[in-house]
Amino acid sequence: MEKTSERLIYLMACSLQGTKPEGALLANIDMEALLRLAKAHSVSAMVCMALEQTDEFQHAAETTRLKWLDAKNKAVRKNMLLDAERHRLEKEFAEHGIWYMPLKGSILKDWYPKFGMREMADNDILFDATKRKEVKAIFQGRGYTVKGYNKSNHDEYEKPPIYNFEMHVELYYKIYDTFNEKYADVKQRLLPDAEVPYRFHFTPEDFYVFVITHAYKHYSNSGTGIRTLADIYIMNQKLGGTLNWEYVDSELQGLGIFSYERESRELAQKLFGSAELPTEANLSEAEQQMLAYYLGASTYGTIENRTLNKMRKLQPDGGAITARTKRKYLLSRIFPGREWCEAYAPTVYKYPVLLPFFWVWRLAVKGVKRRNIVKQELETIKRER
């Protein structure tokens, strides 16, 4: 583990434990490199809350200190603004008789020791799919730009400077068949809020399982960063002692993610359960590999991870990726099938006759616009032996 990564994890643990970091452990640390890594994993506010207690931080170059404080203050401000805006939207949903349920980070963030410690990029909300037009009108009435509507399992609305909401009519695309099947009729499993009309929520057990499915979706595709392990740690601190673990384990086994949850939970506990510098001696070889994957992914994963993981799924024997598998992967990317279109190009899915024209358009337009991504994919394919 690199020194910068070690210090990042240590400072996260200090924040989560409410402990002042030991200055000696931060001697000669490159705070600019540390900030870049923290931003890549969306934990700069959490790290800053520990770092700013130290003499090393106070004696750092003023420009560096201001960058850290700016990152933290922006995270705190964004959480405040998103919370206030979400509450205003929730009132409008209720006035229009629209049931809804806030998801994931908007719940998790309030379980962290300090406000703003858990950074937010957007707010995700599940809502009544029959009210899609009404929800769109509500956002437009509040000055939002429609970034995506009726094209996937969620609609996206943005308003400068920081507002971003993803409004879900389903929790998973159909291509995530096991997860999609599990949550297809999720409303039947939700509980009405005792105090807020039209607001629903999971049971604690179902909330835990859903967050793990979401984490695994990213982990098994493009990857997900160290913040995910912090979320898992916080969930277990908040809920672990009261959950019906027999039910949770049964759900996780049925979804095929029992081992992932257990391994991530144990790793998170080792990293954040005490304010100590992590060492490889405390981690098994499998845990070291898992941590390296988390650290290498950043918050939203990498093109390399996504490419490799998809090729591995296409490799029938689970062995080394063959030239045949590489060709199969390339063909699937150049000529996506109708199943892929159901999630990402619903119009083409509805009218299959458009598929050949879609392939040409995808190559001519998307291939050019996203040429940097295409280049990364091709380089990953070439490197893999």
XYZ file of C-alpha atoms in Angstrom:
385
model
C 0.000 0.000 0.000
C 1.352 3.419 -0.933
C 2.037 5.937 1.836
C -0.580 8.378 0.545
C -3.260 5.681 0.523
C -2.299 4.579 4.035
C -2.628 8.129 5.353
C -5.915 8.619 3.545
C -7.414 5.565 5.253
C -5.901 6.550 8.600
C -7.385 10.059 8.460
C -10.779 8.663 7.419
C -10.631 6.339 10.436
C -9.749 9.265 12.708
C -12.794 11.201 11.478
C -15.091 8.203 11.877
C -13.740 7.550 15.378
C -13.673 11.217 16.415
C -9.945 10.967 17.194
C -7.238 13.573 16.635
C -4.565 12.201 14.261
C -1.012 11.685 15.486
C 1.149 14.347 13.906
C 4.167 12.042 13.631
C 2.262 9.822 11.232
C 1.748 12.760 8.882
C 5.375 13.868 8.722
C 6.547 14.586 5.172
C 3.177 13.687 3.695
C 2.445 15.277 0.313
C -0.805 17.084 1.124
C -1.459 18.007 -2.497
C -1.246 14.345 -3.538
C -3.389 13.397 -0.548
C -6.038 15.917 -1.618
C -6.075 14.596 -5.180
C -6.609 11.069 -3.880
C -9.297 12.199 -1.424
C -11.167 14.029 -4.185
C -10.938 10.998 -6.464
C -12.740 8.996 -3.774
C -15.143 11.773 -2.688
C -13.798 11.781 0.885
C -11.987 15.127 0.991
C -14.402 16.571 3.573
C -14.040 13.528 5.818
C -10.244 13.601 5.592
C -10.081 17.366 6.101
C -12.138 17.144 9.297
C -9.366 15.031 10.816
C -6.429 16.715 9.111
C -7.328 20.259 10.169
C -6.878 19.296 13.838
C -3.144 18.755 13.357
C -0.160 21.099 13.561
C 1.072 19.641 10.278
C -2.009 21.023 8.571
C -1.758 24.405 10.267
C 1.895 24.706 9.188
C 1.256 23.645 5.601
C 1.409 26.131 2.737
C -1.551 28.518 2.847
C -2.601 27.658 -0.706
C -2.748 23.969 0.208
C -4.722 24.586 3.406
C -7.211 26.747 1.514
C -7.735 24.017 -1.083
C -8.543 21.507 1.666
C -10.878 23.876 3.482
C -12.581 24.834 0.232
C -13.231 21.157 -0.569
C -14.679 20.556 2.895
C -16.816 23.704 2.931
C -18.212 22.965 -0.519
C -19.212 19.465 0.593
C -20.951 20.801 3.705
C -22.694 23.539 1.724
C -23.839 21.127 -0.956
C -25.341 18.767 1.605
C -27.202 21.657 3.219
C -28.583 22.911 -0.098
C -29.535 19.457 -1.361
C -31.322 18.664 1.901
C -33.297 21.912 1.819
C -34.211 21.464 -1.842
C -35.214 17.828 -1.368
C -37.542 18.796 1.474
C -39.187 21.421 -0.747
C -39.602 18.856 -3.522
C -41.043 16.327 -1.083
C -43.742 18.816 -0.099
C -44.673 19.242 -3.754
C -44.758 15.481 -4.273
C -47.142 15.157 -1.337
C -49.338 17.985 -2.642
C -49.650 16.088 -5.939
C -50.281 12.736 -4.264
C -46.971 11.224 -5.447
C -45.422 8.569 -3.208
C -41.626 8.578 -3.010
C -38.617 7.180 -1.143
C -35.174 8.827 -0.752
C -32.378 6.359 -1.503
C -28.852 5.476 -0.414
C -26.602 8.428 0.357
C -29.340 10.868 1.372
C -30.091 8.486 4.261
C -26.549 7.272 4.965
C -25.014 10.725 5.232
C -27.002 11.488 8.385
C -25.448 8.489 10.146
C -21.910 9.834 9.857
C -20.463 11.515 12.975
C -20.521 15.044 11.518
C -22.722 16.820 9.007
C -21.071 17.056 5.594
C -18.603 14.276 6.325
C -20.244 12.055 3.716
C -20.079 13.886 0.382
C -22.997 13.874 -2.050
C -22.952 14.222 -5.829
C -26.733 14.108 -6.189
C -29.915 12.832 -4.571
C -31.592 9.635 -5.724
C -35.320 9.199 -5.146
C -37.660 6.349 -6.071
C -41.180 7.474 -6.949
C -44.521 6.422 -8.420
C -43.843 5.536 -12.065
C -47.396 6.538 -13.040
C -46.592 10.117 -12.028
C -43.587 10.607 -14.289
C -45.078 13.557 -16.174
C -46.178 15.279 -12.968
C -42.697 14.932 -11.479
C -41.156 16.359 -14.636
C -43.507 19.350 -14.446
C -42.582 19.910 -10.777
C -38.879 20.041 -11.603
C -39.395 22.266 -14.627
C -41.515 24.571 -12.493
C -38.574 24.907 -10.129
C -36.228 25.893 -12.949
C -34.522 22.557 -13.560
C -33.114 21.397 -16.888
C -34.222 17.934 -17.983
C -31.014 15.984 -18.650
C -32.770 12.694 -19.344
C -36.434 11.715 -19.415
C -38.163 8.392 -20.076
C -34.958 6.907 -21.501
C -34.014 4.542 -18.708
C -35.045 3.515 -15.196
C -34.468 7.063 -13.959
C -34.904 10.648 -15.083
C -32.255 13.261 -14.359
C -32.796 16.917 -13.469
C -30.150 19.599 -12.935
C -30.126 23.212 -11.811
C -26.966 25.291 -11.310
C -24.943 25.626 -9.267
C -25.132 22.236 -7.540
C -28.592 20.679 -7.720
C -28.808 17.239 -9.316
C -31.616 14.748 -8.751
C -32.021 11.269 -10.201
C -35.661 10.239 -10.054
C -36.058 6.469 -10.268
C -39.130 4.584 -11.477
C -37.245 1.291 -11.035
C -34.265 0.459 -8.878
C -32.449 -1.621 -11.520
C -32.290 -1.960 -15.271
C -33.527 -5.266 -16.647
C -29.953 -6.186 -17.625
C -29.284 -6.663 -13.907
C -31.685 -9.556 -14.048
C -31.337 -10.898 -10.489
C -31.508 -7.462 -8.887
C -34.232 -6.272 -11.250
C -36.378 -9.297 -10.471
C -35.869 -8.821 -6.728
C -36.909 -5.179 -6.769
C -39.468 -5.215 -9.586
C -42.418 -4.772 -7.213
C -40.508 -3.036 -4.466
C -43.421 -0.793 -3.423
C -45.086 -3.817 -1.822
C -42.111 -4.177 0.524
C -41.988 -0.541 1.621
C -43.331 0.959 4.826
C -45.142 4.315 4.981
C -43.417 6.977 7.036
C -45.228 7.522 10.314
C -44.854 11.304 10.148
C -44.409 12.380 6.520
C -47.305 11.758 4.096
C -46.489 9.903 0.845
C -42.947 9.144 1.997
C -41.941 5.477 2.221
C -38.901 3.615 3.449
C -37.335 0.154 3.606
C -37.166 -1.903 6.745
C -33.637 -1.597 8.207
C -32.816 -5.083 6.868
C -34.061 -4.307 3.367
C -32.257 -0.950 3.372
C -29.001 -2.681 4.265
C -29.420 -5.317 1.563
C -30.336 -2.744 -1.080
C -27.277 -0.581 -0.353
C -25.091 -3.683 -0.641
C -26.658 -4.583 -4.010
C -25.940 -1.068 -5.240
C -22.353 -1.241 -4.016
C -21.858 -4.621 -5.682
C -23.352 -3.376 -8.959
C -20.582 -0.787 -9.170
C -17.881 -3.015 -7.668
C -18.475 -5.786 -10.221
C -18.615 -3.439 -13.193
C -16.384 -0.340 -13.198
C -15.403 -0.590 -9.554
C -16.183 1.682 -6.621
C -14.004 3.666 -4.262
C -13.030 3.625 -0.606
C -16.085 5.706 0.363
C -18.190 2.596 -0.238
C -16.273 0.785 2.508
C -16.892 3.749 4.827
C -20.622 3.514 4.033
C -20.615 -0.190 4.876
C -18.806 0.511 8.144
C -21.267 3.282 9.076
C -24.267 1.096 8.242
C -22.984 -1.620 10.526
C -22.312 0.868 13.300
C -25.860 2.189 12.981
C -27.800 -0.983 12.249
C -25.566 -3.983 12.811
C -26.551 -4.629 16.413
C -30.292 -4.676 15.712
C -30.581 -6.299 12.269
C -32.150 -9.696 11.790
C -28.977 -11.166 10.326
C -30.614 -14.503 9.496
C -32.968 -12.642 7.148
C -30.200 -10.394 5.796
C -27.891 -13.343 5.069
C -30.715 -15.232 3.376
C -31.432 -12.242 1.124
C -27.756 -11.759 0.292
C -27.342 -15.459 -0.548
C -30.377 -15.356 -2.819
C -28.900 -12.383 -4.649
C -25.473 -14.021 -4.977
C -23.622 -11.360 -2.984
C -23.238 -12.970 0.440
C -19.454 -13.332 0.149
C -19.024 -9.802 -1.196
C -20.910 -8.310 1.754
C -19.066 -10.347 4.360
C -15.630 -9.648 2.897
C -16.314 -5.923 2.476
C -17.781 -5.648 5.981
C -14.781 -7.374 7.556
C -12.358 -5.217 5.545
C -14.230 -2.027 6.493
C -14.095 -2.973 10.164
C -10.337 -3.562 10.000
C -9.765 -0.220 8.273
C -12.128 2.019 10.219
C -12.877 0.207 13.470
C -9.996 1.985 15.197
C -7.934 5.096 14.503
C -4.750 3.280 13.587
C -2.485 3.359 10.573
C -3.453 0.400 8.362
C -0.706 -2.087 7.622
C -0.647 -4.966 5.202
C 0.285 -7.256 8.095
C -3.238 -6.803 9.460
C -4.866 -7.823 6.180
C -5.053 -11.206 4.517
C -3.805 -11.515 0.950
C -7.397 -11.544 -0.301
C -8.174 -8.410 1.714
C -5.093 -6.660 0.338
C -6.255 -7.441 -3.193
C -9.770 -6.261 -2.445
C -8.501 -3.021 -0.908
C -6.221 -2.422 -3.894
C -9.240 -2.792 -6.190
C -11.255 -0.298 -4.118
C -8.368 2.173 -4.000
C -7.706 1.870 -7.715
C -11.303 2.463 -8.745
C -12.025 5.983 -7.384
C -15.639 6.931 -6.633
C -17.189 6.001 -9.953
C -14.864 3.281 -11.188
C -12.621 3.095 -14.224
C -12.958 2.208 -17.886
C -10.245 -0.411 -17.427
C -12.167 -2.160 -14.644
C -15.375 -2.115 -16.642
C -13.711 -3.529 -19.736
C -11.882 -6.290 -17.851
C -14.920 -7.270 -15.791
C -17.138 -7.519 -18.860
C -14.581 -9.625 -20.711
C -14.236 -11.929 -17.696
C -17.981 -12.468 -17.702
C -17.744 -13.482 -21.354
C -14.885 -15.920 -20.700
C -16.696 -19.269 -20.315
C -14.088 -21.132 -18.259
C -13.166 -18.250 -15.971
C -9.542 -18.517 -17.079
C -7.259 -16.157 -18.941
C -9.048 -13.972 -21.461
C -8.640 -15.420 -24.943
C -8.542 -13.726 -28.325
C -11.975 -15.199 -29.026
C -13.408 -13.538 -25.914
C -11.835 -10.224 -26.916
C -13.493 -10.451 -30.345
C -16.816 -11.314 -28.717
C -16.506 -8.314 -26.420
C -15.666 -5.954 -29.293
C -18.642 -7.172 -31.326
C -20.949 -6.669 -28.337
C -19.708 -3.097 -27.975
C -19.940 -2.250 -31.677
C -23.247 -4.065 -32.282
C -25.186 -4.048 -28.985
C -28.198 -6.336 -28.972
C -31.841 -5.633 -28.274
C -31.502 -6.553 -24.583
C -28.911 -3.791 -24.152
C -31.186 -1.358 -26.001
C -34.031 -2.019 -23.569
C -32.017 -0.278 -20.852
C -29.999 2.269 -22.831
C -31.928 2.918 -26.073
C -35.615 2.214 -25.390
C -36.834 3.626 -28.702
C -34.636 1.171 -30.601
C -35.837 -1.626 -28.338
C -39.451 -0.700 -29.096
C -38.782 -0.568 -32.859
C -36.168 -3.282 -33.636
C -36.108 -2.269 -37.307
C -34.027 0.731 -36.200
C -31.217 -1.442 -34.817
C -28.926 -1.413 -37.923
C -29.301 2.365 -38.228
C -28.578 2.708 -34.511
C -25.328 0.767 -34.919
C -24.181 3.130 -37.689
C -25.164 6.221 -35.673
C -23.466 4.836 -32.573
C -20.184 4.311 -34.443
C -20.303 7.636 -36.284
C -21.473 9.881 -33.441
C -20.805 8.216 -30.105
C -17.555 6.736 -31.337
C -16.238 10.215 -32.081
C -17.677 12.007 -29.054
C -16.392 9.339 -26.690
C -13.180 8.574 -28.511
C -11.100 8.881 -25.328
C -13.193 6.160 -23.696
C -12.944 4.030 -26.832
C -9.173 4.474 -26.782
C -8.986 3.344 -23.131
C -11.097 0.281 -23.878
C -8.922 -0.707 -26.831
C -5.732 -0.207 -24.830
C -7.119 -2.393 -22.014
C -8.053 -5.149 -24.495
C -4.601 -4.993 -26.053
C -2.800 -5.159 -22.679
C -4.776 -8.094 -21.318
C -3.003 -11.390 -21.924
